């Protein structure tokens, strides 16, 4: 990071200035006026995902994915009994979406592809022309406006047919996902230079296979989740190798996985091990096989699950092991560390629930992990319990990645704040300022951060929270069939951060002036 004049201005004594120039860490780059420069080459953008915004669930040849199928059969899956049938209707309103991105002035837009919109049979025997045309239009509209597409191959909307075949539990998924990825690189790789293979493996495997929070809601904890983990890592690696070997030489892009992280801080010195377990069982299980020096699952997880499985009388570990070839195949299979981060938690060990050696319980991911956690109520700055405000945790996780994974470049692919509606979202503004500042702390300390992505460009279908939790820089009126989008205060603030490449803690936008963009 290049230091700028602001730092000097903050201190009067020359000796302090000299001290700060050598110790950026301590002084953090604040000016007297509470503003900080962002690195010139840091990419800034916003994100969405297909099922959450597109709607048009059965339009023009698209077939059902697991959310279409499950929610149509169980209409009150989401807390407000809503679904993504129409969502923000971006299938029809994508031009307005690109206008919003131009209003913000972003460098890139992260969105995901709907597998069943492109390949209604789930396989690559039949390509749906209308689906290809939709994404071609979106990509071309972005590029025309100098906005880079950052494209996620899989953001949770598994084809229903593949789910009937077992989804992530069927090891053929490695071939199916590889075929899908290859077909997509052929279709769009001439123009897309940033690929994300899979979004948030922990949420897919733990919430969807280990629990019943996310579709397919298998609720087979300590078993299905671990099988999912192995197949997902191998499928991700397949897509990586397909790109690396067959497409990169011509298309010259980058490809990586996005891992959702929560930072677990020990409650006190006696709980350091518990917090480490929490971090490993949440996201280390995905990061370690790819980014650590030697690959494979974290040792603590392999040993713990193997031991508990043995005590439970099982002939082998519930965590299927990776063969030496598989370890090699997965190791290093990501150009960057794609990082989603929203909040932190305090972790501790509760002796009575830590049945490390106990055989009384059946398979359980939580029992294997053996930690408890909570979020102090004073972290709550808005209406949602999910995005509790602890920006220091963001710096800590970035420091961990820097130190433990050899300063692999990081692309922050999601960070954002949930509210329950309203245009004057001062809580979201506080959150973004705090978290971007924490990211700048990590950059000052040496973290290698390539991009930062606000989740989300606009309000959308927030899975089990339906339309109750809103993350949008733009509010979407879901009661109006034309789905109008209106910029929130946070959109004005983010635009100013991008325009000035400066985080100004005191900037107050005039929301009576509409957000606009320069005409081409
Ligand atoms: C998930 O399984 C547990 C037993 O392991 C059961 O108590 C719980 O009700 C199940 N949840 C759902 C939503 O099926
Ligand atoms: C510890 O676990 C026991 C048994 O599950 C539970 O009743 C108690 O509330 C837990 N204590 C804490 C501090 O979490
Ligand atoms: C949509 O309608 C519901 C129910 O009438 C209401 O609670 C909500 O505030 C409305 N949302 C918007 C964005 O107007």
Coordinates of C-alpha atoms and ligand atoms in Angstrom, one line a residue:
X1 CA 0.0 0.0 0.0
X2 CA 1.2 3.4 -0.9
X3 CA 1.2 5.8 2.0
X4 CA -0.2 9.2 1.3
X5 CA 0.0 12.7 2.7
X6 CA -2.9 12.2 5.0
X7 CA -0.8 10.2 7.4
X8 CA 1.7 13.0 7.9
X9 CA -1.0 15.6 8.4
X10 CA -2.3 13.7 11.4
X11 CA 0.7 14.3 13.6
X12 CA 2.4 17.5 14.6
X13 CA 5.8 16.4 16.0
X14 CA 8.3 15.4 13.3
X15 CA 9.5 12.6 15.5
X16 CA 5.9 11.1 15.5
X17 CA 5.8 11.4 11.7
X18 CA 9.1 9.5 11.4
X19 CA 7.8 6.8 13.8
X20 CA 4.6 6.4 11.9
X21 CA 6.3 6.1 8.6
X22 CA 8.1 3.1 9.8
X23 CA 5.3 1.6 11.8
X24 CA 2.2 1.9 9.5
X25 CA 0.6 -0.8 11.7
X26 CA 0.4 1.4 14.7
X27 CA -0.8 4.6 13.0
X28 CA -3.2 3.0 10.6
X29 CA -3.3 5.7 8.0
X30 CA -6.0 7.9 9.6
X31 CA -6.0 11.6 8.9
X32 CA -7.1 14.3 11.3
X33 CA -10.4 14.4 9.5
X34 CA -11.2 10.7 9.7
X35 CA -10.5 9.8 6.1
X36 CA -8.3 7.0 4.7
X37 CA -7.1 6.3 1.2
X38 CA -7.9 3.1 -0.6
X39 CA -5.2 1.5 -2.7
X40 CA -5.5 2.7 -6.3
X41 CA -5.6 -0.9 -7.7
X42 CA -8.1 -2.3 -5.3
X43 CA -11.1 -3.5 -7.3
X44 CA -14.5 -2.4 -5.9
X45 CA -17.8 -4.0 -6.8
X46 CA -21.2 -5.4 -5.8
X47 CA -22.7 -8.8 -5.9
X48 CA -25.9 -10.8 -6.4
X49 CA -26.8 -14.5 -7.1
X50 CA -29.1 -16.0 -9.7
X51 CA -31.9 -17.6 -7.6
X52 CA -32.0 -14.5 -5.3
X53 CA -32.6 -12.0 -8.1
X54 CA -33.5 -13.4 -11.5
X55 CA -37.1 -14.7 -11.0
X56 CA -38.4 -16.0 -14.3
X57 CA -38.2 -19.4 -12.7
X58 CA -39.7 -21.3 -15.6
X59 CA -39.3 -18.9 -18.4
X60 CA -37.9 -19.7 -21.9
X61 CA -37.0 -23.3 -21.2
X62 CA -35.4 -23.1 -17.7
X63 CA -36.0 -26.3 -15.7
X64 CA -36.4 -26.6 -11.9
X65 CA -33.5 -26.2 -9.5
X66 CA -33.7 -27.4 -5.9
X67 CA -35.2 -24.1 -4.6
X68 CA -37.9 -24.0 -7.2
X69 CA -38.8 -27.6 -6.5
X70 CA -38.6 -27.6 -2.7
X71 CA -40.3 -24.3 -2.1
X72 CA -43.2 -25.1 -4.5
X73 CA -43.7 -28.2 -2.4
X74 CA -43.2 -26.5 0.9
X75 CA -44.4 -22.9 0.4
X76 CA -43.5 -21.7 3.9
X77 CA -39.8 -22.8 3.7
X78 CA -38.9 -19.1 4.1
X79 CA -39.9 -17.2 7.2
X80 CA -42.3 -15.0 5.2
X81 CA -43.6 -17.9 3.0
X82 CA -42.0 -16.2 0.0
X83 CA -39.9 -17.7 -2.9
X84 CA -37.7 -16.6 -5.8
X85 CA -40.3 -17.2 -8.5
X86 CA -40.1 -13.5 -9.4
X87 CA -37.6 -12.1 -6.9
X88 CA -36.1 -8.8 -8.2
X89 CA -37.1 -9.9 -11.7
X90 CA -33.6 -9.3 -13.0
X91 CA -34.1 -11.7 -15.9
X92 CA -36.2 -8.9 -17.4
X93 CA -34.6 -5.9 -15.6
X94 CA -30.9 -6.5 -16.1
X95 CA -30.4 -3.3 -18.0
X96 CA -31.6 -1.4 -14.9
X97 CA -29.2 -3.4 -12.8
X98 CA -26.3 -2.4 -15.0
X99 CA -27.5 1.2 -14.8
X100 CA -27.3 0.9 -11.0
X101 CA -23.8 -0.4 -11.2
X102 CA -22.9 2.6 -13.4
X103 CA -24.5 4.9 -10.9
X104 CA -22.2 3.4 -8.2
X105 CA -19.2 3.5 -10.5
X106 CA -18.1 0.0 -9.6
X107 CA -15.1 -1.8 -11.3
X108 CA -16.9 -5.1 -11.4
X109 CA -20.2 -7.0 -10.9
X110 CA -20.3 -10.4 -9.3
X111 CA -23.3 -12.5 -10.3
X112 CA -24.0 -16.2 -10.7
X113 CA -25.2 -18.4 -13.5
X114 CA -28.4 -20.5 -13.1
X115 CA -27.3 -24.0 -14.2
X116 CA -30.8 -25.0 -15.2
X117 CA -31.4 -21.9 -17.2
X118 CA -28.4 -22.8 -19.4
X119 CA -28.7 -26.6 -19.2
X120 CA -32.3 -27.7 -18.6
X121 CA -31.4 -31.4 -18.6
X122 CA -28.6 -30.7 -16.0
X123 CA -26.1 -32.1 -18.5
X124 CA -24.5 -30.5 -21.5
X125 CA -26.3 -32.4 -24.2
X126 CA -28.8 -29.6 -24.5
X127 CA -28.0 -25.9 -24.3
X128 CA -30.9 -23.5 -23.7
X129 CA -30.4 -20.7 -26.2
X130 CA -32.6 -18.2 -24.3
X131 CA -30.4 -18.7 -21.2
X132 CA -27.2 -18.2 -23.1
X133 CA -28.7 -15.1 -24.6
X134 CA -29.7 -13.7 -21.2
X135 CA -26.1 -14.0 -19.9
X136 CA -24.6 -12.8 -23.1
X137 CA -26.7 -9.7 -22.9
X138 CA -25.8 -9.1 -19.3
X139 CA -22.0 -9.6 -19.9
X140 CA -22.0 -7.5 -23.0
X141 CA -23.9 -4.7 -21.3
X142 CA -21.4 -4.8 -18.4
X143 CA -18.4 -4.7 -20.7
X144 CA -19.8 -1.9 -22.8
X145 CA -19.9 0.1 -19.6
X146 CA -16.4 -0.9 -18.5
X147 CA -17.6 -3.1 -15.7
X148 CA -15.8 -6.5 -15.3
X149 CA -18.0 -9.5 -14.9
X150 CA -17.0 -11.7 -11.9
X151 CA -19.0 -14.9 -12.5
X152 CA -19.9 -17.6 -9.9
X153 CA -20.6 -21.0 -11.5
X154 CA -22.5 -22.4 -8.5
X155 CA -24.4 -20.2 -6.0
X156 CA -26.5 -23.0 -4.4
X157 CA -29.2 -23.5 -7.1
X158 CA -28.4 -27.2 -7.9
X159 CA -30.5 -28.7 -10.7
X160 CA -33.3 -30.7 -9.1
X161 CA -32.6 -33.7 -11.3
X162 CA -29.0 -33.9 -10.0
X163 CA -30.4 -33.6 -6.5
X164 CA -32.6 -36.6 -7.1
X165 CA -29.4 -38.4 -8.1
X166 CA -27.9 -37.4 -4.7
X167 CA -26.5 -33.9 -5.5
X168 CA -23.2 -33.3 -3.6
X169 CA -23.5 -36.8 -2.1
X170 CA -23.0 -38.6 -5.5
X171 CA -19.3 -38.6 -6.4
X172 CA -20.3 -38.4 -10.1
X173 CA -20.9 -34.7 -9.3
X174 CA -17.2 -34.2 -9.9
X175 CA -17.8 -35.1 -13.6
X176 CA -21.1 -33.3 -13.8
X177 CA -19.7 -30.1 -12.4
X178 CA -16.6 -30.4 -14.5
X179 CA -18.7 -30.8 -17.7
X180 CA -20.9 -27.8 -16.7
X181 CA -17.9 -25.7 -16.0
X182 CA -16.2 -26.6 -19.3
X183 CA -19.4 -25.8 -21.3
X184 CA -19.7 -22.4 -19.5
X185 CA -16.0 -21.5 -20.2
X186 CA -16.7 -22.3 -23.9
X187 CA -19.8 -20.0 -23.9
X188 CA -18.5 -17.0 -21.9
X189 CA -14.8 -17.4 -21.3
X190 CA -13.9 -15.1 -24.2
X191 CA -15.3 -12.2 -22.2
X192 CA -15.3 -13.3 -18.5
X193 CA -11.9 -13.2 -16.8
X194 CA -12.9 -13.8 -13.2
X195 CA -14.5 -17.1 -12.3
X196 CA -15.7 -18.3 -9.0
X197 CA -16.3 -22.1 -8.8
X198 CA -18.5 -22.6 -5.7
X199 CA -19.9 -20.1 -3.3
X200 CA -19.8 -20.9 0.4
X201 CA -19.1 -24.6 0.8
X202 CA -19.8 -24.7 4.5
X203 CA -23.3 -23.3 4.1
X204 CA -24.0 -25.8 1.3
X205 CA -22.8 -28.8 3.2
X206 CA -23.5 -27.9 6.8
X207 CA -26.8 -26.0 6.4
X208 CA -28.1 -28.0 3.5
X209 CA -26.9 -31.6 4.2
X210 CA -25.9 -31.6 7.9
X211 CA -28.9 -29.5 8.9
X212 CA -32.3 -28.5 7.5
X213 CA -31.7 -24.8 7.2
X214 CA -30.9 -24.7 3.5
X215 CA -32.4 -26.8 0.7
X216 CA -32.0 -29.8 0.2
X217 CA -32.4 -29.9 4.1
X218 CA -31.1 -33.4 4.5
X219 CA -30.5 -33.0 8.2
X220 CA -27.9 -35.7 8.4
X221 CA -25.3 -34.1 10.6
X222 CA -21.9 -35.6 11.0
X223 CA -22.4 -37.8 7.9
X224 CA -23.9 -36.2 4.8
X225 CA -22.1 -32.9 5.5
X226 CA -18.6 -34.6 5.4
X227 CA -19.4 -36.5 2.2
X228 CA -20.6 -33.3 0.6
X229 CA -17.4 -31.6 1.7
X230 CA -15.2 -34.2 0.0
X231 CA -17.2 -34.2 -3.3
X232 CA -17.5 -30.5 -3.4
X233 CA -13.8 -29.9 -2.9
X234 CA -13.1 -32.4 -5.7
X235 CA -15.7 -30.9 -8.0
X236 CA -14.3 -27.4 -7.4
X237 CA -10.8 -28.7 -8.2
X238 CA -12.1 -30.3 -11.4
X239 CA -13.4 -27.0 -12.6
X240 CA -10.1 -25.4 -11.6
X241 CA -8.1 -27.9 -13.6
X242 CA -10.3 -27.8 -16.6
X243 CA -9.9 -24.1 -16.7
X244 CA -6.2 -24.1 -15.9
X245 CA -5.3 -26.7 -18.5
X246 CA -7.8 -26.2 -21.4
X247 CA -8.9 -22.5 -21.2
X248 CA -6.4 -20.4 -19.3
X249 CA -3.8 -20.6 -22.1
X250 CA -6.2 -18.9 -24.5
X251 CA -8.6 -17.0 -22.2
X252 CA -6.1 -15.8 -19.6
X253 CA -8.4 -15.4 -16.7
X254 CA -8.3 -16.4 -13.0
X255 CA -10.4 -18.9 -11.1
X256 CA -11.0 -19.4 -7.4
X257 CA -13.3 -20.6 -4.7
X258 CA -15.3 -18.4 -2.3
X259 CA -15.3 -19.5 1.3
X260 CA -17.6 -18.0 3.9
X261 CA -15.9 -17.2 7.1
X262 CA -16.9 -16.2 10.6
X263 CA -14.1 -15.2 12.9
X264 CA -14.2 -17.1 16.2
X265 CA -12.5 -15.3 19.0
X266 CA -11.7 -17.2 22.2
X267 CA -13.8 -16.2 25.2
X268 CA -10.5 -16.1 27.3
X269 CA -7.1 -17.7 27.4
X270 CA -8.5 -21.1 28.4
X271 CA -10.6 -21.2 25.3
X272 CA -8.0 -20.7 22.6
X273 CA -8.3 -24.3 21.5
X274 CA -12.1 -24.1 21.4
X275 CA -11.9 -21.0 19.1
X276 CA -9.4 -22.8 16.9
X277 CA -11.7 -25.8 16.6
X278 CA -14.5 -23.5 15.6
X279 CA -12.5 -21.8 12.9
X280 CA -11.3 -25.1 11.6
X281 CA -14.7 -26.8 11.6
X282 CA -16.4 -23.8 9.9
X283 CA -14.0 -22.9 7.2
X284 CA -10.6 -24.4 7.8
X285 CA -12.0 -27.7 6.5
X286 CA -12.3 -26.0 3.1
X287 CA -9.4 -23.6 3.2
X288 CA -6.7 -26.0 4.5
X289 CA -6.9 -28.6 1.7
X290 CA -6.5 -25.8 -0.9
X291 CA -4.3 -23.1 0.7
X292 CA -2.1 -24.8 3.4
X293 CA 1.4 -25.8 2.8
X294 CA 0.7 -29.6 2.4
X295 CA -3.0 -29.7 1.7
X296 CA -5.5 -32.2 3.2
X297 CA -8.0 -31.6 6.0
X298 CA -6.8 -29.9 9.1
X299 CA -5.2 -32.5 11.4
X300 CA -7.4 -31.6 14.3
X301 CA -10.6 -32.4 12.3
X302 CA -9.3 -35.7 10.9
X303 CA -8.2 -36.9 14.3
X304 CA -11.3 -35.8 16.1
X305 CA -13.8 -37.3 13.7
X306 CA -11.8 -40.5 13.4
X307 CA -11.7 -40.9 17.2
X308 CA -15.3 -40.1 17.7
X309 CA -16.3 -42.5 14.9
X310 CA -14.2 -45.2 16.5
X311 CA -15.8 -44.7 19.9
X312 CA -19.2 -44.9 18.2
X313 CA -18.3 -48.3 16.9
X314 CA -17.9 -47.4 13.3
X315 CA -15.4 -49.2 11.1
X316 CA -14.1 -46.0 9.6
X317 CA -14.2 -42.2 10.0
X318 CA -17.4 -40.4 9.1
X319 CA -15.1 -37.9 7.4
X320 CA -14.2 -39.8 4.2
X321 CA -10.4 -39.4 3.8
X322 CA -8.7 -37.9 0.8
X323 CA -6.3 -40.2 -1.0
X324 CA -2.8 -38.9 -1.7
X325 CA -3.8 -38.2 -5.3
X326 CA -7.0 -36.4 -4.2
X327 CA -4.9 -34.3 -1.8
X328 CA -2.6 -33.3 -4.6
X329 CA -5.5 -32.6 -7.0
X330 CA -7.2 -30.2 -4.5
X331 CA -4.0 -28.6 -3.2
X332 CA -3.4 -25.2 -4.8
X333 CA -6.5 -25.4 -6.9
X334 CA -7.4 -21.7 -6.5
X335 CA -5.7 -18.6 -7.8
X336 CA -7.0 -16.5 -5.0
X337 CA -8.8 -16.9 -1.6
X338 CA -12.3 -15.8 -2.3
X339 CA -13.6 -14.6 1.1
X340 CA -17.1 -13.9 2.3
X341 CA -17.3 -12.3 5.7
X342 CA -20.2 -10.9 7.7
X343 CA -19.6 -11.3 11.4
X344 CA -17.7 -12.8 14.3
X345 CA -18.5 -14.8 17.4
X346 CA -17.0 -15.6 20.8
X347 CA -16.1 -19.3 21.2
X348 CA -15.7 -21.4 24.3
X349 CA -15.7 -25.0 25.5
X350 CA -18.6 -26.2 27.6
X351 CA -17.5 -29.3 29.5
X352 CA -21.0 -30.8 29.6
X353 CA -21.5 -30.6 25.9
X354 CA -17.9 -31.5 25.0
X355 CA -18.5 -35.2 24.7
X356 CA -15.1 -35.8 23.2
X357 CA -14.9 -39.4 24.3
X358 CA -18.5 -40.0 24.8
X359 CA -20.4 -42.7 22.9
X360 CA -23.8 -41.5 24.0
X361 CA -24.5 -39.4 21.0
X362 CA -24.9 -40.3 17.4
X363 CA -23.1 -38.6 14.5
X364 CA -23.0 -34.9 15.0
X365 CA -20.9 -32.2 13.4
X366 CA -21.4 -30.0 16.4
X367 CA -20.3 -32.7 18.8
X368 CA -17.3 -33.3 16.7
X369 CA -16.5 -29.7 16.7
X370 CA -17.0 -29.4 20.4
X371 CA -17.3 -25.7 20.8
X372 CA -20.1 -23.3 21.8
X373 CA -20.4 -19.7 20.6
X374 CA -22.3 -16.5 21.1
X375 CA -22.5 -13.0 19.8
X376 CA -22.5 -10.3 22.6
X377 CA -25.7 -8.2 22.3
X378 CA -23.7 -5.0 22.2
X379 CA -22.5 -6.0 18.8
X380 CA -26.1 -5.4 17.5
X381 CA -26.4 -2.1 15.7
X382 CA -29.5 -2.7 13.6
X383 CA -32.5 -5.1 13.4
X384 CA -30.8 -8.3 12.3
X385 CA -29.0 -10.8 14.6
X386 CA -26.9 -12.1 11.6
X387 CA -24.7 -9.2 10.8
X388 CA -23.6 -8.3 14.3
X389 CA -21.0 -5.6 14.2
X390 CA -17.4 -6.7 15.0
X391 CA -15.1 -5.2 12.4
X392 CA -11.9 -6.1 14.3
X393 CA -12.9 -9.8 13.5
X394 CA -12.5 -8.9 9.8
X395 CA -8.9 -7.7 10.4
X396 CA -8.2 -10.9 12.4
X397 CA -9.4 -13.2 9.8
X398 CA -7.4 -11.4 7.1
X399 CA -4.3 -11.6 9.4
X400 CA -4.9 -15.3 9.9
X401 CA -5.0 -15.9 6.1
X402 CA -1.9 -13.8 5.6
X403 CA 0.0 -15.6 8.3
X404 CA -1.2 -19.2 7.9
X405 CA -1.8 -19.4 4.2
X406 CA 1.4 -17.6 3.1
X407 CA -0.3 -14.3 2.2
X408 CA -2.3 -15.8 -0.6
X409 CA -4.1 -13.0 -2.5
X410 CA -7.6 -12.4 -1.2
X411 CA -10.7 -11.3 -3.1
X412 CA -13.4 -10.3 -0.7
X413 CA -16.4 -11.5 -2.6
X414 CA -19.1 -10.6 0.0
X415 CA -19.4 -8.3 2.9
X416 CA -22.6 -6.5 3.9
X417 CA -25.3 -5.7 6.4
X418 CA -28.9 -6.9 6.9
X419 CA -31.7 -4.5 7.7
X420 CA -35.4 -4.7 7.6
X421 CA -36.0 -2.0 5.0
X422 CA -35.8 1.8 4.8
X423 CA -33.8 4.2 2.6
X424 CA -31.9 6.0 5.4
X425 CA -29.7 3.1 6.4
X426 CA -27.3 4.7 8.8
X427 CA -26.6 1.3 10.4
X428 CA -25.5 -0.1 7.1
X429 CA -23.3 2.9 6.5
X430 CA -21.7 2.5 9.9
X431 CA -21.1 -1.2 9.1
X432 CA -19.5 -0.6 5.7
X433 CA -17.3 2.1 7.1
X434 CA -16.2 0.0 10.0
X435 CA -15.5 -3.1 7.8
X436 CA -13.8 -1.3 5.0
X437 CA -11.6 0.4 7.6
X438 CA -10.8 -3.0 9.2
X439 CA -9.8 -4.2 5.7
X440 CA -7.5 -1.2 5.3
X441 CA -5.9 -2.1 8.6
X442 CA -5.1 -5.5 7.2
X443 CA -3.7 -4.0 4.0
X444 CA -1.5 -1.7 6.1
X445 CA -0.3 -4.8 7.9
X446 CA 0.6 -6.5 4.7
X447 CA -2.4 -8.4 3.5
X448 CA -2.6 -8.8 -0.2
X449 CA -6.2 -7.8 -1.1
X450 CA -7.3 -7.6 -4.7
X451 CA -11.0 -6.8 -4.5
X452 CA -13.8 -5.9 -2.2
X453 CA -17.5 -6.7 -2.9
X454 CA -20.6 -5.3 -1.3
X455 CA -23.4 -7.8 -0.7
X456 CA -25.7 -6.8 -2.2
X457 CA -26.3 -4.6 -5.1
X458 CA -30.0 -4.8 -4.3
X459 CA -32.5 -6.4 -2.0
X460 CA -33.2 -10.0 -2.9
X461 CA -34.6 -13.4 -1.8
X462 CA -32.5 -14.1 1.3
X463 CA -33.1 -17.9 1.4
X464 CA -34.8 -18.9 4.7
X465 CA -35.2 -15.3 5.6
X466 CA -37.2 -14.6 2.4
X467 CA -37.5 -10.9 1.8
X468 CA -37.4 -10.0 5.5
X469 CA -33.6 -9.5 5.7
X470 CA -32.5 -6.8 3.2
X471 CA -28.9 -6.4 2.2
X472 CA -29.3 -4.0 -0.7
X473 CA -27.5 -0.8 -1.5
X474 CA -30.7 -0.4 -3.5
X475 CA -34.1 -1.1 -2.0
X476 CA -36.4 -3.2 -4.2
X477 CA -40.1 -2.8 -3.7
X478 CA -41.3 -6.4 -3.9
X479 CA -45.0 -5.2 -3.6
X480 CA -44.8 -3.4 -6.9
X481 CA -44.9 -5.7 -10.0
X482 CA -42.4 -3.5 -11.8
X483 CA -39.9 -4.0 -8.9
X484 CA -38.6 -0.5 -8.8
X485 CA -35.1 -0.1 -7.3
X486 CA -34.2 3.0 -5.1
X487 CA -30.7 3.8 -3.9
X488 CA -30.3 3.8 -0.1
X489 CA -28.0 6.2 1.7
X490 CA -25.4 3.4 1.7
X491 CA -25.4 3.5 -2.1
X492 CA -24.6 7.2 -2.0
X493 CA -21.8 6.6 0.5
X494 CA -20.4 3.6 -1.4
X495 CA -20.4 5.6 -4.6
X496 CA -18.4 8.4 -2.9
X497 CA -15.9 5.9 -1.6
X498 CA -15.4 4.5 -5.1
X499 CA -15.3 8.0 -6.7
X500 CA -12.8 9.4 -4.4
X501 CA -11.0 6.2 -3.4
X502 CA -11.2 7.5 0.1
X503 CA -13.1 6.3 3.1
X504 CA -14.5 9.5 4.6
X505 CA -16.1 8.7 8.0
X506 CA -18.0 12.0 8.0
X507 CA -19.4 12.2 4.4
X508 CA -23.1 13.1 4.4
X509 CA -24.8 12.6 1.0
X510 CA -27.6 14.8 -0.2
X511 CA -30.2 12.1 -1.0
X512 CA -32.5 14.6 -2.7
X513 CA -30.1 14.6 -5.7
X514 CA -30.7 11.4 -7.8
X515 CA -27.7 9.1 -8.4
X516 CA -26.6 9.4 -12.0
X517 CA -23.9 8.2 -14.2
X518 CA -21.9 9.7 -17.1
X519 CA -23.2 9.0 -20.5
X520 CA -20.9 7.1 -22.7
Ligands
LIG1 C1 -33.3 -32.8 12.2 O1 -32.9 -34.0 12.9 C2 -33.0 -33.9 14.3 C3 -32.5 -35.3 14.9 O2 -31.2 -35.5 14.5 C4 -34.4 -33.7 14.7 O3 -34.5 -33.5 16.1 C5 -34.9 -32.4 14.0 O4 -36.3 -32.2 14.3 C6 -34.7 -32.5 12.5 N1 -35.0 -31.2 12.0 C7 -35.8 -31.1 10.9 C8 -36.2 -29.7 10.5 O5 -36.2 -32.1 10.3
LIG2 C1 -23.4 -26.1 28.9 O1 -24.1 -27.2 28.5 C2 -25.2 -27.6 29.2 C3 -25.8 -28.9 28.8 O2 -26.1 -28.9 27.4 C4 -26.3 -26.4 29.1 O3 -27.4 -26.7 29.9 C5 -25.6 -25.1 29.6 O4 -26.5 -24.1 29.4 C6 -24.3 -24.9 28.8 N1 -23.7 -23.7 29.4 C7 -23.2 -22.7 28.6 C8 -22.6 -21.6 29.3 O5 -23.4 -22.7 27.4
LIG3 C1 -44.9 -4.6 1.2 O1 -46.2 -4.9 1.8 C2 -46.0 -5.4 3.2 C3 -47.4 -5.8 3.6 O2 -48.4 -4.9 3.2 C4 -45.5 -4.2 4.0 O3 -45.3 -4.7 5.3 C5 -44.1 -3.8 3.5 O4 -43.6 -2.7 4.2 C6 -44.2 -3.5 2.0 N1 -42.9 -3.3 1.5 C7 -42.5 -2.2 0.8 C8 -41.1 -2.2 0.3 O5 -43.3 -1.3 0.5

